[in-house]
Structure formats: C-alpha cells, structure tokens
PDB file of C-alpha atoms in Angstrom:
ATOM      1  CA  MET S   1     -30.296 -25.275 105.880  1.00 43.00           C
ATOM      2  CA  ASN S   2     -31.388 -27.994 103.486  1.00 44.00           C
ATOM      3  CA  PRO S   3     -32.006 -31.208 105.509  1.00 44.00           C
ATOM      4  CA  THR S   4     -31.448 -33.375 102.443  1.00 46.00           C
ATOM      5  CA  ARG S   5     -28.050 -31.931 101.677  1.00 47.00           C
ATOM      6  CA  PRO S   6     -25.398 -34.693 101.653  1.00 47.00           C
ATOM      7  CA  ALA S   7     -22.914 -34.648 104.511  1.00 49.00           C
ATOM      8  CA  SER S   8     -19.532 -33.180 103.743  1.00 48.00           C
ATOM      9  CA  PRO S   9     -16.526 -35.531 103.417  1.00 42.00           C
ATOM     10  CA  THR S  10     -15.237 -34.239 106.741  1.00 41.00           C
ATOM     11  CA  ARG S  11     -18.513 -35.000 108.480  1.00 47.00           C
ATOM     12  CA  ARG S  12     -18.631 -38.467 106.948  1.00 43.00           C
ATOM     13  CA  LEU S  13     -15.119 -39.193 108.213  1.00 39.00           C
ATOM     14  CA  LEU S  14     -16.003 -37.937 111.686  1.00 40.00           C
ATOM     15  CA  ALA S  15     -19.136 -40.047 111.741  1.00 44.00           C
ATOM     16  CA  ALA S  16     -17.244 -43.173 110.643  1.00 41.00           C
ATOM     17  CA  ALA S  17     -14.603 -42.545 113.284  1.00 41.00           C
ATOM     18  CA  ALA S  18     -17.282 -42.199 115.925  1.00 42.00           C
ATOM     19  CA  VAL S  19     -18.846 -45.528 114.931  1.00 43.00           C
ATOM     20  CA  ALA S  20     -15.467 -47.271 114.919  1.00 42.00           C
ATOM     21  CA  THR S  21     -14.569 -45.800 118.301  1.00 41.00           C
ATOM     22  CA  ALA S  22     -17.888 -46.888 119.748  1.00 41.00           C
ATOM     23  CA  ALA S  23     -17.263 -50.426 118.483  1.00 41.00           C
ATOM     24  CA  LEU S  24     -13.827 -50.705 120.088  1.00 41.00           C
ATOM     25  CA  PRO S  25     -15.001 -51.617 123.578  1.00 43.00           C
ATOM     26  CA  LEU S  26     -17.320 -54.269 122.143  1.00 40.00           C
ATOM     27  CA  ALA S  27     -14.518 -55.813 120.041  1.00 42.00           C
ATOM     28  CA  ALA S  28     -12.121 -55.721 122.972  1.00 42.00           C
ATOM     29  CA  PHE S  29     -14.746 -57.286 125.196  1.00 38.00           C
ATOM     30  CA  ALA S  30     -15.391 -60.063 122.673  1.00 45.00           C
ATOM     31  CA  GLN S  31     -11.689 -60.879 122.403  1.00 47.00           C
ATOM     32  CA  ALA S  32     -11.226 -60.650 126.160  1.00 47.00           C
ATOM     33  CA  LYS S  33     -13.727 -63.491 126.515  1.00 75.00           C
ATOM     34  CA  TRP S  34     -11.531 -65.931 124.592  1.00 83.00           C
ATOM     35  CA  PRO S  35     -11.692 -68.737 125.320  1.00 90.00           C
ATOM     36  CA  GLU S  36     -15.394 -69.039 126.056  1.00 92.00           C
ATOM     37  CA  LYS S  37     -15.401 -72.827 125.795  1.00 94.00           C
ATOM     38  CA  PRO S  38     -12.973 -75.782 125.637  1.00 96.00           C
ATOM     39  CA  VAL S  39     -10.255 -75.459 123.009  1.00 96.00           C
ATOM     40  CA  ARG S  40      -9.840 -78.249 120.457  1.00 97.00           C
ATOM     41  CA  MET S  41      -6.213 -78.923 119.582  1.00 97.00           C
ATOM     42  CA  LEU S  42      -6.088 -81.061 116.457  1.00 97.00           C
ATOM     43  CA  VAL S  43      -2.908 -83.040 115.828  1.00 96.00           C
ATOM     44  CA  ALA S  44      -1.621 -83.824 112.341  1.00 92.00           C
ATOM     45  CA  GLY S  45      -0.437 -87.265 113.336  1.00 86.00           C
ATOM     46  CA  PRO S  46      -1.321 -90.337 115.369  1.00 85.00           C
ATOM     47  CA  ALA S  47      -1.674 -90.747 119.111  1.00 89.00           C
ATOM     48  CA  GLY S  48       1.778 -91.198 120.630  1.00 83.00           C
ATOM     49  CA  GLY S  49       3.578 -89.432 117.777  1.00 79.00           C
ATOM     50  CA  SER S  50       5.823 -86.386 118.139  1.00 77.00           C
ATOM     51  CA  ALA S  51       3.059 -83.870 117.430  1.00 86.00           C
ATOM     52  CA  ASP S  52       0.736 -85.608 119.885  1.00 90.00           C
ATOM     53  CA  ILE S  53       3.367 -85.588 122.637  1.00 85.00           C
ATOM     54  CA  LEU S  54       3.969 -81.877 122.139  1.00 90.00           C
ATOM     55  CA  ALA S  55       0.268 -81.032 121.878  1.00 94.00           C
ATOM     56  CA  ARG S  56      -0.480 -82.708 125.198  1.00 93.00           C
ATOM     57  CA  LEU S  57       2.414 -80.935 126.898  1.00 90.00           C
ATOM     58  CA  LEU S  58       1.257 -77.585 125.537  1.00 92.00           C
ATOM     59  CA  GLY S  59      -2.380 -78.359 126.232  1.00 93.00           C
ATOM     60  CA  ASP S  60      -1.777 -79.177 129.893  1.00 91.00           C
ATOM     61  CA  HIS S  61      -0.032 -75.860 130.558  1.00 89.00           C
ATOM     62  CA  LEU S  62      -2.282 -73.815 128.295  1.00 91.00           C
ATOM     63  CA  ALA S  63      -5.412 -75.083 130.033  1.00 92.00           C
ATOM     64  CA  LYS S  64      -4.121 -73.894 133.408  1.00 89.00           C
ATOM     65  CA  ASP S  65      -3.414 -70.450 132.007  1.00 87.00           C
ATOM     66  CA  ILE S  66      -6.641 -69.851 130.065  1.00 91.00           C
ATOM     67  CA  GLY S  67      -9.021 -71.537 132.492  1.00 92.00           C
ATOM     68  CA  GLN S  68     -10.588 -73.839 129.902  1.00 95.00           C
ATOM     69  CA  PRO S  69      -9.937 -77.489 129.031  1.00 96.00           C
ATOM     70  CA  VAL S  70      -7.754 -78.186 125.998  1.00 96.00           C
ATOM     71  CA  ILE S  71      -8.899 -81.311 124.198  1.00 97.00           C
ATOM     72  CA  VAL S  72      -6.177 -82.950 122.099  1.00 97.00           C
ATOM     73  CA  GLU S  73      -7.508 -84.829 119.066  1.00 97.00           C
ATOM     74  CA  PRO S  74      -5.054 -86.815 116.905  1.00 95.00           C
ATOM     75  CA  LYS S  75      -6.054 -86.861 113.224  1.00 92.00           C
ATOM     76  CA  PRO S  76      -3.586 -89.130 111.405  1.00 87.00           C
ATOM     77  CA  GLY S  77      -3.488 -89.783 107.701  1.00 78.00           C
ATOM     78  CA  ALA S  78      -2.753 -88.241 104.304  1.00 78.00           C
ATOM     79  CA  GLY S  79       0.363 -86.455 105.545  1.00 74.00           C
ATOM     80  CA  GLY S  80      -1.688 -84.157 107.775  1.00 86.00           C
ATOM     81  CA  ILE S  81      -4.277 -83.208 105.167  1.00 88.00           C
ATOM     82  CA  LEU S  82      -7.078 -84.884 107.126  1.00 90.00           C
ATOM     83  CA  ALA S  83      -6.276 -82.702 110.127  1.00 93.00           C
ATOM     84  CA  VAL S  84      -6.276 -79.591 107.937  1.00 93.00           C
ATOM     85  CA  ASN S  85      -9.646 -80.575 106.475  1.00 91.00           C
ATOM     86  CA  GLU S  86     -11.015 -80.895 109.994  1.00 93.00           C
ATOM     87  CA  LEU S  87      -9.673 -77.471 110.890  1.00 94.00           C
ATOM     88  CA  SER S  88     -11.163 -75.899 107.774  1.00 92.00           C
ATOM     89  CA  GLN S  89     -14.657 -76.900 108.915  1.00 92.00           C
ATOM     90  CA  ALA S  90     -14.275 -75.313 112.350  1.00 93.00           C
ATOM     91  CA  PRO S  91     -15.531 -71.828 113.294  1.00 93.00           C
ATOM     92  CA  ARG S  92     -13.036 -68.968 112.945  1.00 90.00           C
ATOM     93  CA  ASP S  93     -13.219 -68.142 116.645  1.00 92.00           C
ATOM     94  CA  GLY S  94      -9.817 -69.441 117.778  1.00 92.00           C
ATOM     95  CA  HIS S  95     -11.300 -72.387 119.652  1.00 95.00           C
ATOM     96  CA  THR S  96      -9.923 -74.931 117.158  1.00 97.00           C
ATOM     97  CA  LEU S  97      -6.173 -75.038 116.646  1.00 97.00           C
ATOM     98  CA  LEU S  98      -3.702 -77.374 114.993  1.00 97.00           C
ATOM     99  CA  VAL S  99      -0.338 -78.766 116.053  1.00 96.00           C
ATOM    100  CA  ALA S 100       1.683 -79.932 113.055  1.00 94.00           C
ATOM    101  CA  VAL S 101       5.179 -80.071 111.662  1.00 89.00           C
ATOM    102  CA  ASN S 102       6.267 -77.437 109.150  1.00 92.00           C
ATOM    103  CA  SER S 103       6.451 -80.036 106.367  1.00 87.00           C
ATOM    104  CA  LEU S 104       2.681 -79.867 106.128  1.00 89.00           C
ATOM    105  CA  VAL S 105       3.172 -76.637 104.165  1.00 92.00           C
ATOM    106  CA  SER S 106       6.751 -76.884 102.900  1.00 90.00           C
ATOM    107  CA  GLU S 107       6.857 -80.519 101.721  1.00 85.00           C
ATOM    108  CA  ILE S 108       3.490 -82.250 101.524  1.00 84.00           C
ATOM    109  CA  PRO S 109       2.215 -80.139  98.579  1.00 87.00           C
ATOM    110  CA  HIS S 110       5.122 -81.393  96.462  1.00 84.00           C
ATOM    111  CA  ILE S 111       4.620 -85.044  97.302  1.00 77.00           C
ATOM    112  CA  VAL S 112       0.917 -85.663  97.867  1.00 78.00           C
ATOM    113  CA  LYS S 113      -1.627 -84.652  95.259  1.00 77.00           C
ATOM    114  CA  THR S 114      -4.068 -82.264  96.891  1.00 76.00           C
ATOM    115  CA  LYS S 115      -6.702 -79.870  95.596  1.00 75.00           C
ATOM    116  CA  VAL S 116      -5.994 -77.259  98.257  1.00 76.00           C
ATOM    117  CA  ASP S 117      -3.160 -74.784  98.664  1.00 83.00           C
ATOM    118  CA  MET S 118      -1.813 -75.655 102.093  1.00 87.00           C
ATOM    119  CA  SER S 119      -0.180 -72.250 102.505  1.00 86.00           C
ATOM    120  CA  ARG S 120      -3.641 -70.696 102.233  1.00 88.00           C
ATOM    121  CA  GLU S 121      -5.457 -73.241 104.392  1.00 91.00           C
ATOM    122  CA  ILE S 122      -3.444 -72.715 107.580  1.00 94.00           C
ATOM    123  CA  VAL S 123      -1.238 -69.999 109.039  1.00 95.00           C
ATOM    124  CA  PRO S 124       1.487 -70.421 111.694  1.00 97.00           C
ATOM    125  CA  LEU S 125       0.969 -68.806 115.070  1.00 97.00           C
ATOM    126  CA  ALA S 126       4.120 -69.955 116.866  1.00 96.00           C
ATOM    127  CA  GLU S 127       7.085 -72.296 116.635  1.00 95.00           C
ATOM    128  CA  LEU S 128       6.611 -74.626 119.582  1.00 94.00           C
ATOM    129  CA  ALA S 129       9.625 -76.925 119.311  1.00 91.00           C
ATOM    130  CA  ARG S 130      12.291 -78.051 116.893  1.00 87.00           C
ATOM    131  CA  GLY S 131      14.603 -80.962 116.346  1.00 86.00           C
ATOM    132  CA  GLY S 132      16.207 -83.293 113.861  1.00 90.00           C
ATOM    133  CA  LEU S 133      15.615 -86.818 112.723  1.00 95.00           C
ATOM    134  CA  VAL S 134      17.568 -89.957 113.462  1.00 97.00           C
ATOM    135  CA  LEU S 135      18.140 -92.959 111.227  1.00 98.00           C
ATOM    136  CA  VAL S 136      17.314 -95.970 113.376  1.00 98.00           C
ATOM    137  CA  GLY S 137      17.325 -99.697 112.741  1.00 98.00           C
ATOM    138  CA  ASN S 138      16.433-103.051 114.148  1.00 98.00           C
ATOM    139  CA  PRO S 139      19.250-104.379 116.379  1.00 98.00           C
ATOM    140  CA  ALA S 140      19.617-107.346 114.036  1.00 97.00           C
ATOM    141  CA  VAL S 141      20.680-105.162 111.092  1.00 98.00           C
ATOM    142  CA  PRO S 142      24.272-106.334 110.357  1.00 97.00           C
ATOM    143  CA  ALA S 143      25.840-102.880 110.551  1.00 98.00           C
ATOM    144  CA  LYS S 144      26.980-100.771 113.482  1.00 97.00           C
ATOM    145  CA  THR S 145      27.851 -97.558 111.644  1.00 98.00           C
ATOM    146  CA  LEU S 146      26.457 -95.624 108.705  1.00 98.00           C
ATOM    147  CA  PRO S 147      29.360 -96.560 106.396  1.00 98.00           C
ATOM    148  CA  GLU S 148      28.772-100.220 107.246  1.00 98.00           C
ATOM    149  CA  LEU S 149      25.056 -99.756 106.600  1.00 98.00           C
ATOM    150  CA  VAL S 150      25.682 -98.196 103.186  1.00 98.00           C
ATOM    151  CA  ALA S 151      27.953-101.118 102.277  1.00 98.00           C
ATOM    152  CA  TYR S 152      25.301-103.584 103.449  1.00 98.00           C
ATOM    153  CA  VAL S 153      22.579-101.955 101.326  1.00 98.00           C
ATOM    154  CA  LYS S 154      24.864-101.920  98.279  1.00 97.00           C
ATOM    155  CA  GLY S 155      25.448-105.620  98.805  1.00 97.00           C
ATOM    156  CA  ASN S 156      21.711-106.280  98.864  1.00 97.00           C
ATOM    157  CA  PRO S 157      20.305-104.128  96.056  1.00 93.00           C
ATOM    158  CA  GLY S 158      16.556-103.570  96.207  1.00 94.00           C
ATOM    159  CA  LYS S 159      16.179-105.734  99.307  1.00 96.00           C
ATOM    160  CA  VAL S 160      16.465-103.245 102.190  1.00 98.00           C
ATOM    161  CA  ASN S 161      13.433-101.192 103.189  1.00 98.00           C
ATOM    162  CA  VAL S 162      13.312 -97.890 105.042  1.00 98.00           C
ATOM    163  CA  ALA S 163      10.157 -96.663 106.741  1.00 97.00           C
ATOM    164  CA  SER S 164       8.856 -93.127 107.052  1.00 93.00           C
ATOM    165  CA  TYR S 165       6.256 -91.963 109.541  1.00 84.00           C
ATOM    166  CA  THR S 166       4.277 -90.457 106.657  1.00 78.00           C
ATOM    167  CA  ALA S 167       4.961 -90.256 102.952  1.00 76.00           C
ATOM    168  CA  GLY S 168       5.882 -86.723 102.018  1.00 70.00           C
ATOM    169  CA  THR S 169       7.393 -85.658 105.298  1.00 76.00           C
ATOM    170  CA  LEU S 170      11.041 -85.067 106.102  1.00 81.00           C
ATOM    171  CA  SER S 171      11.160 -88.693 107.266  1.00 88.00           C
ATOM    172  CA  HIS S 172      10.498 -89.760 103.682  1.00 85.00           C
ATOM    173  CA  VAL S 173      12.625 -87.125 101.970  1.00 84.00           C
ATOM    174  CA  LEU S 174      15.757 -87.912 103.985  1.00 92.00           C
ATOM    175  CA  GLY S 175      15.586 -91.507 102.761  1.00 93.00           C
ATOM    176  CA  LEU S 176      15.431 -90.250  99.188  1.00 87.00           C
ATOM    177  CA  GLN S 177      18.366 -87.950  99.820  1.00 90.00           C
ATOM    178  CA  LEU S 178      20.445 -90.747 101.331  1.00 96.00           C
ATOM    179  CA  ASN S 179      19.754 -92.904  98.289  1.00 95.00           C
ATOM    180  CA  LYS S 180      20.933 -90.124  96.011  1.00 90.00           C
ATOM    181  CA  ALA S 181      23.976 -89.127  98.066  1.00 95.00           C
ATOM    182  CA  ALA S 182      25.233 -92.630  98.838  1.00 97.00           C
ATOM    183  CA  GLY S 183      24.291 -94.291  95.558  1.00 96.00           C
ATOM    184  CA  ILE S 184      22.058 -96.866  97.238  1.00 97.00           C
ATOM    185  CA  ASP S 185      18.481 -98.039  96.695  1.00 96.00           C
ATOM    186  CA  LEU S 186      16.619 -98.195  99.977  1.00 97.00           C
ATOM    187  CA  VAL S 187      12.968 -99.028  99.294  1.00 96.00           C
ATOM    188  CA  HIS S 188      10.520 -96.619 100.918  1.00 93.00           C
ATOM    189  CA  VAL S 189       7.633 -97.915 103.030  1.00 95.00           C
ATOM    190  CA  GLY S 190       5.215 -95.239 104.194  1.00 89.00           C
ATOM    191  CA  TYR S 191       3.276 -95.499 107.445  1.00 89.00           C
ATOM    192  CA  LYS S 192       0.589 -93.462 109.173  1.00 81.00           C
ATOM    193  CA  GLY S 193       2.723 -92.242 112.029  1.00 80.00           C
ATOM    194  CA  SER S 194       5.821 -93.099 114.010  1.00 86.00           C
ATOM    195  CA  THR S 195       4.188 -95.591 116.342  1.00 88.00           C
ATOM    196  CA  PRO S 196       3.193 -98.259 113.784  1.00 94.00           C
ATOM    197  CA  ALA S 197       6.421 -97.784 111.856  1.00 96.00           C
ATOM    198  CA  LEU S 198       8.574 -98.193 114.951  1.00 97.00           C
ATOM    199  CA  GLN S 199       6.617-101.282 115.928  1.00 97.00           C
ATOM    200  CA  ASP S 200       7.510-102.852 112.599  1.00 98.00           C
ATOM    201  CA  VAL S 201      11.148-101.809 112.956  1.00 98.00           C
ATOM    202  CA  MET S 202      11.297-103.455 116.373  1.00 98.00           C
ATOM    203  CA  GLY S 203       9.482-106.494 115.011  1.00 97.00           C
ATOM    204  CA  GLY S 204      11.931-106.883 112.154  1.00 96.00           C
ATOM    205  CA  HIS S 205       9.320-106.325 109.431  1.00 97.00           C
ATOM    206  CA  VAL S 206      11.188-103.272 108.130  1.00 98.00           C
ATOM    207  CA  PRO S 207      14.841-102.845 109.115  1.00 98.00           C
ATOM    208  CA  LEU S 208      15.298 -99.055 109.010  1.00 98.00           C
ATOM    209  CA  MET S 209      13.435 -95.814 109.619  1.00 98.00           C
ATOM    210  CA  PHE S 210      14.014 -92.071 109.662  1.00 97.00           C
ATOM    211  CA  ASP S 211      12.207 -90.945 112.785  1.00 94.00           C
ATOM    212  CA  GLY S 212      11.917 -87.923 115.019  1.00 88.00           C
ATOM    213  CA  ILE S 213      14.168 -88.067 118.060  1.00 89.00           C
ATOM    214  CA  PRO S 214      11.257 -87.708 120.551  1.00 83.00           C
ATOM    215  CA  THR S 215       9.540 -90.954 119.570  1.00 87.00           C
ATOM    216  CA  SER S 216      12.712 -92.988 119.059  1.00 93.00           C
ATOM    217  CA  LEU S 217      14.541 -91.827 122.176  1.00 91.00           C
ATOM    218  CA  PRO S 218      12.850 -94.159 124.718  1.00 91.00           C
ATOM    219  CA  LEU S 219      13.366 -97.155 122.444  1.00 96.00           C
ATOM    220  CA  LEU S 220      17.009 -96.243 121.853  1.00 96.00           C
ATOM    221  CA  LYS S 221      17.589 -95.988 125.595  1.00 95.00           C
ATOM    222  CA  ALA S 222      15.948 -99.377 126.074  1.00 97.00           C
ATOM    223  CA  GLY S 223      18.105-100.974 123.364  1.00 97.00           C
ATOM    224  CA  ARG S 224      15.101-101.981 121.270  1.00 98.00           C
ATOM    225  CA  ILE S 225      16.445-100.102 118.244  1.00 98.00           C
ATOM    226  CA  LYS S 226      19.829 -98.618 117.348  1.00 98.00           C
ATOM    227  CA  ALA S 227      20.880 -95.303 115.818  1.00 98.00           C
ATOM    228  CA  PHE S 228      23.191 -94.620 112.884  1.00 98.00           C
ATOM    229  CA  ALA S 229      23.165 -90.827 112.438  1.00 98.00           C
ATOM    230  CA  VAL S 230      21.186 -87.659 113.185  1.00 97.00           C
ATOM    231  CA  SER S 231      20.206 -84.850 110.805  1.00 95.00           C
ATOM    232  CA  THR S 232      20.930 -82.000 113.220  1.00 91.00           C
ATOM    233  CA  PRO S 233      23.754 -79.510 112.446  1.00 88.00           C
ATOM    234  CA  LYS S 234      25.592 -80.717 115.534  1.00 90.00           C
ATOM    235  CA  ARG S 235      25.245 -83.787 117.705  1.00 92.00           C
ATOM    236  CA  SER S 236      22.117 -83.916 119.788  1.00 90.00           C
ATOM    237  CA  ALA S 237      22.613 -83.500 123.518  1.00 84.00           C
ATOM    238  CA  LEU S 238      20.124 -86.340 123.896  1.00 87.00           C
ATOM    239  CA  LEU S 239      22.180 -88.673 121.678  1.00 93.00           C
ATOM    240  CA  PRO S 240      25.749 -87.404 122.078  1.00 94.00           C
ATOM    241  CA  GLU S 241      27.314 -90.653 120.902  1.00 96.00           C
ATOM    242  CA  VAL S 242      25.456 -90.611 117.579  1.00 97.00           C
ATOM    243  CA  PRO S 243      27.282 -88.750 114.778  1.00 98.00           C
ATOM    244  CA  THR S 244      25.630 -86.310 112.414  1.00 98.00           C
ATOM    245  CA  PHE S 245      25.193 -87.081 108.727  1.00 98.00           C
ATOM    246  CA  ALA S 246      27.401 -84.100 107.950  1.00 97.00           C
ATOM    247  CA  GLU S 247      30.203 -85.595 110.067  1.00 97.00           C
ATOM    248  CA  LEU S 248      29.961 -88.757 108.014  1.00 98.00           C
ATOM    249  CA  GLY S 249      30.171 -87.003 104.666  1.00 97.00           C
ATOM    250  CA  TYR S 250      26.500 -86.379 103.913  1.00 97.00           C
ATOM    251  CA  PRO S 251      25.865 -82.653 104.488  1.00 96.00           C
ATOM    252  CA  GLN S 252      22.844 -82.937 102.165  1.00 90.00           C
ATOM    253  CA  LEU S 253      21.004 -84.677 104.996  1.00 94.00           C
ATOM    254  CA  GLU S 254      21.363 -81.834 107.475  1.00 92.00           C
ATOM    255  CA  ALA S 255      17.828 -80.792 108.366  1.00 89.00           C
ATOM    256  CA  ILE S 256      15.763 -79.365 111.179  1.00 86.00           C
ATOM    257  CA  ALA S 257      12.020 -79.771 111.477  1.00 87.00           C
ATOM    258  CA  TRP S 258       9.888 -77.517 113.645  1.00 91.00           C
ATOM    259  CA  MET S 259       6.543 -78.171 115.213  1.00 93.00           C
ATOM    260  CA  GLY S 260       4.108 -75.296 115.075  1.00 96.00           C
ATOM    261  CA  LEU S 261       0.777 -74.100 116.355  1.00 97.00           C
ATOM    262  CA  TRP S 262      -1.525 -73.194 113.461  1.00 97.00           C
ATOM    263  CA  CYS S 263      -5.005 -71.812 112.866  1.00 96.00           C
ATOM    264  CA  LYS S 264      -7.350 -70.897 110.031  1.00 94.00           C
ATOM    265  CA  PRO S 265      -6.299 -67.724 108.181  1.00 94.00           C
ATOM    266  CA  GLU S 266      -9.826 -66.354 108.666  1.00 94.00           C
ATOM    267  CA  VAL S 267      -9.291 -66.041 112.413  1.00 93.00           C
ATOM    268  CA  PRO S 268      -9.027 -62.276 113.122  1.00 93.00           C
ATOM    269  CA  ALA S 269      -5.444 -61.045 113.415  1.00 93.00           C
ATOM    270  CA  ALA S 270      -5.925 -59.702 116.940  1.00 92.00           C
ATOM    271  CA  LEU S 271      -7.281 -63.053 118.064  1.00 92.00           C
ATOM    272  CA  GLN S 272      -4.398 -64.879 116.386  1.00 94.00           C
ATOM    273  CA  GLN S 273      -2.012 -62.730 118.415  1.00 94.00           C
ATOM    274  CA  ARG S 274      -3.915 -63.508 121.602  1.00 92.00           C
ATOM    275  CA  VAL S 275      -3.695 -67.253 120.977  1.00 93.00           C
ATOM    276  CA  ARG S 276       0.013 -66.954 120.099  1.00 95.00           C
ATOM    277  CA  ASP S 277       0.732 -65.010 123.273  1.00 94.00           C
ATOM    278  CA  ALA S 278      -1.121 -67.561 125.392  1.00 91.00           C
ATOM    279  CA  ALA S 279       0.757 -70.467 123.811  1.00 92.00           C
ATOM    280  CA  LEU S 280       4.173 -68.850 124.210  1.00 92.00           C
ATOM    281  CA  LYS S 281       3.367 -67.954 127.798  1.00 90.00           C
ATOM    282  CA  ALA S 282       2.390 -71.547 128.537  1.00 86.00           C
ATOM    283  CA  LEU S 283       5.598 -72.883 126.976  1.00 85.00           C
ATOM    284  CA  GLY S 284       7.629 -70.374 128.954  1.00 85.00           C
ATOM    285  CA  GLN S 285       6.495 -71.721 132.307  1.00 80.00           C
ATOM    286  CA  ALA S 286       8.994 -73.302 134.672  1.00 73.00           C
ATOM    287  CA  GLY S 287       9.740 -76.901 133.896  1.00 79.00           C
ATOM    288  CA  VAL S 288       8.415 -76.895 130.335  1.00 81.00           C
ATOM    289  CA  ARG S 289      11.846 -76.629 128.712  1.00 80.00           C
ATOM    290  CA  GLU S 290      13.116 -79.452 130.903  1.00 82.00           C
ATOM    291  CA  ARG S 291      10.129 -81.561 129.943  1.00 81.00           C
ATOM    292  CA  LEU S 292      10.685 -80.793 126.259  1.00 83.00           C
ATOM    293  CA  ALA S 293      14.253 -82.056 126.545  1.00 81.00           C
ATOM    294  CA  GLU S 294      13.082 -85.180 128.357  1.00 79.00           C
ATOM    295  CA  VAL S 295      10.855 -86.115 125.439  1.00 76.00           C
ATOM    296  CA  GLY S 296      13.466 -85.227 122.814  1.00 78.00           C
ATOM    297  CA  PHE S 297      12.577 -81.687 121.712  1.00 83.00           C
ATOM    298  CA  GLU S 298      14.553 -78.481 121.634  1.00 82.00           C
ATOM    299  CA  PRO S 299      12.479 -75.421 122.599  1.00 84.00           C
ATOM    300  CA  GLY S 300      11.077 -73.512 119.659  1.00 87.00           C
ATOM    301  CA  GLN S 301      12.516 -70.143 118.760  1.00 86.00           C
ATOM    302  CA  PRO S 302      10.281 -67.101 119.358  1.00 88.00           C
ATOM    303  CA  ARG S 303      10.184 -66.161 115.690  1.00 92.00           C
ATOM    304  CA  ALA S 304       7.523 -63.710 114.569  1.00 94.00           C
ATOM    305  CA  VAL S 305       4.674 -64.951 112.409  1.00 94.00           C
ATOM    306  CA  ASP S 306       6.103 -63.144 109.369  1.00 94.00           C
ATOM    307  CA  GLU S 307       9.438 -64.917 109.881  1.00 95.00           C
ATOM    308  CA  LEU S 308       7.713 -68.291 110.103  1.00 95.00           C
ATOM    309  CA  SER S 309       5.746 -67.631 106.935  1.00 94.00           C
ATOM    310  CA  LYS S 310       8.894 -66.572 105.087  1.00 94.00           C
ATOM    311  CA  SER S 311      10.761 -69.689 106.212  1.00 92.00           C
ATOM    312  CA  LEU S 312       7.909 -71.841 104.950  1.00 94.00           C
ATOM    313  CA  ARG S 313       8.104 -70.235 101.523  1.00 93.00           C
ATOM    314  CA  VAL S 314      11.873 -70.709 101.405  1.00 90.00           C
ATOM    315  CA  ASP S 315      11.600 -74.355 102.493  1.00 88.00           C
ATOM    316  CA  TYR S 316       8.820 -74.974  99.980  1.00 91.00           C
ATOM    317  CA  GLU S 317      10.984 -73.724  97.121  1.00 90.00           C
ATOM    318  CA  ARG S 318      14.034 -75.646  98.352  1.00 83.00           C
ATOM    319  CA  MET S 319      12.057 -78.872  98.676  1.00 81.00           C
ATOM    320  CA  GLY S 320      10.548 -78.438  95.244  1.00 84.00           C
ATOM    321  CA  THR S 321      14.005 -78.088  93.728  1.00 82.00           C
ATOM    322  CA  LEU S 322      15.251 -81.136  95.604  1.00 73.00           C
ATOM    323  CA  LEU S 323      12.358 -83.389  94.618  1.00 74.00           C
ATOM    324  CA  LYS S 324      12.585 -82.301  91.009  1.00 80.00           C
ATOM    325  CA  ALA S 325      16.295 -83.149  91.008  1.00 74.00           C
ATOM    326  CA  ILE S 326      15.600 -86.715  92.120  1.00 66.00           C
ATOM    327  CA  ASP S 327      12.630 -86.999  89.741  1.00 73.00           C
ATOM    328  CA  PHE S 328      10.175 -87.773  92.520  1.00 71.00           C
ATOM    329  CA  LYS S 329       6.537 -88.171  91.471  1.00 72.00           C
ATOM    330  CA  PRO S 330       3.572 -87.235  93.713  1.00 71.00           C
ATOM    331  CA  GLU S 331       1.662 -90.169  95.130  1.00 66.00           C
TER     332      GLU S 331
END
C-alpha cells in the first residue's frame, strides 16, 4: 500500500464527520455556559422611556432565570443609531443585547442619513411587547376632541407645534400623516426621548405630542396631559374613553409599534436561539403580563425570527412609499 496515496472521497467524508462529531460536545459545552458574565442590555432610548421601562422589566426576570446580572444601559440619540453603534463594537458572544422599537430598522433608514444598513447591523430575536401611540396635549390646549383640535390648528396656521420622542420614529411619522390627512400644518419638534418631550408638553413649551402609551399613561391618569386619539386598531383597554384615529375618520393613522430584543447578526444562530428562549421564558413568568399592562404595553406575540424579519422588510417598504408620497427629506 502506498502511504502517500491520497485518501478516497469516502474516507475524507468519514474523517470530516468524525472531527465534526468530536467537536459537538465542546460546542454544546460552550453554549451551555452562556451566560458566563453579566449581560449588557443596551436601550435605544433615554432612561425612563418606553424601551427603558421594558428593558428593566425583562432584565429583572431574565437575571433570575440565567443566574447573572442584567445591566440596562440607555443609549439615547440619533434615532437609536448610537445604541446600534455601541452594539456593533461588542463581542459576538451574546452578552450584549439591544432593546429597541421596530422603527429602528423599518423607519429610521428613510429619515436619518446613515452610512450603515440597519437591517444588516442588527437582527431581531423576539418581539417583547407591542402597542400604539396616543396624541396628547397640554391641558391648556383649547380643544377637547380631535375634530376641535384640527379646527384650532387650521385657525392658527404654522403656529402649533407637535413633538416627537425622536425624529424618524413612528412618533414623528404620525404627525406627518395627520398633517397630510387633515390638511393642517403642525410643526414638528424632535426630542431625544419621551421624557424631555413630555416635560415640555406639561410645561406648555410645545402643546402636542405623539407618544407611546406606556410613558404617557401615568401623566394622563394624573391629569397633567390630555389625550385626543390612539393609533391602535381598536380602543386601548388602558384608555377606553379615548377614540381611535380610525373611528374619527383617519384610518391612515392606524399603527402598531413593537419593541424587540436584538443582537448582532454575527452571534451564532444556536446562541441566538438560546437567548431568544431565555427572554421568552422570562416574559412568560407569572405576573409579567400584568406588569406589562400596568405600564401600558400589550404582550408581544411569539412570532418566529423569520416572521419578524419579513415584517420589518414589509414595514420598511411601506414607510418608504409613505415618506416619498409626502416628499419628506432625510435630516
């Protein structure tokens, strides 16, 4: 037998299979050790905002399940791009995650000039929660209903401002849509998060805002702001007296936003699944759904990662068409 004779294709396949099989226990062992250290949960938004509230709720329950601390780190600014940049510099070991609204992929690229393709920078692991937005105003605004508000804005052309929690998010886009649908000219004022915007609404510096229900709910209950309409398909159980935009003749403003858990695409698929499973398990614990409702969220739907990715592509195309129709220019 010639010792230098090349191995047959069959022998090469058997040898490769043997190596792969031998590596399986090591790979399984490595993944079984996750997490080996505290988990960083970046938040695409400010402290006290909707994403921050949800991240802390998830983090508390996740930490108990995985046996490691979960450190929540708000990273506001640039419509979430700063948080994505922070994530991109982290190791691909599943110890750095991101909590952010879906608009980070479906809307921000149309509205904020960026050098990166957001759909390639982050991938969704799970839908954590969902909900609509509510148009709120300072109590001194001389209108009690949306029709009265539209009439008031028409009577004061170019003089009524509407805040968004970040330029480029659904909060901003709904204001643009209302302008188009109602034939009014609300002037957009972008903020870095719900908290500073709501403070200015309460202070009378800006009269109106499209905000997520979770952050506005406590202020609505306290009478510090008032609500005109919600973007949900049906009235919110948390604000049953507030009509939907569709009820009032503006079906264009029907919209749902969802908050997701994201990671770097370079994180191995098996590890992504492990993180997803851990997050969904934490959110499925007793009392979490009740707590979500208390802070203004509906529980997320257990959609598969492929479904989430498809919905992002659909929303991206829809938003692009919408913004083009209103001739919106990126900032």
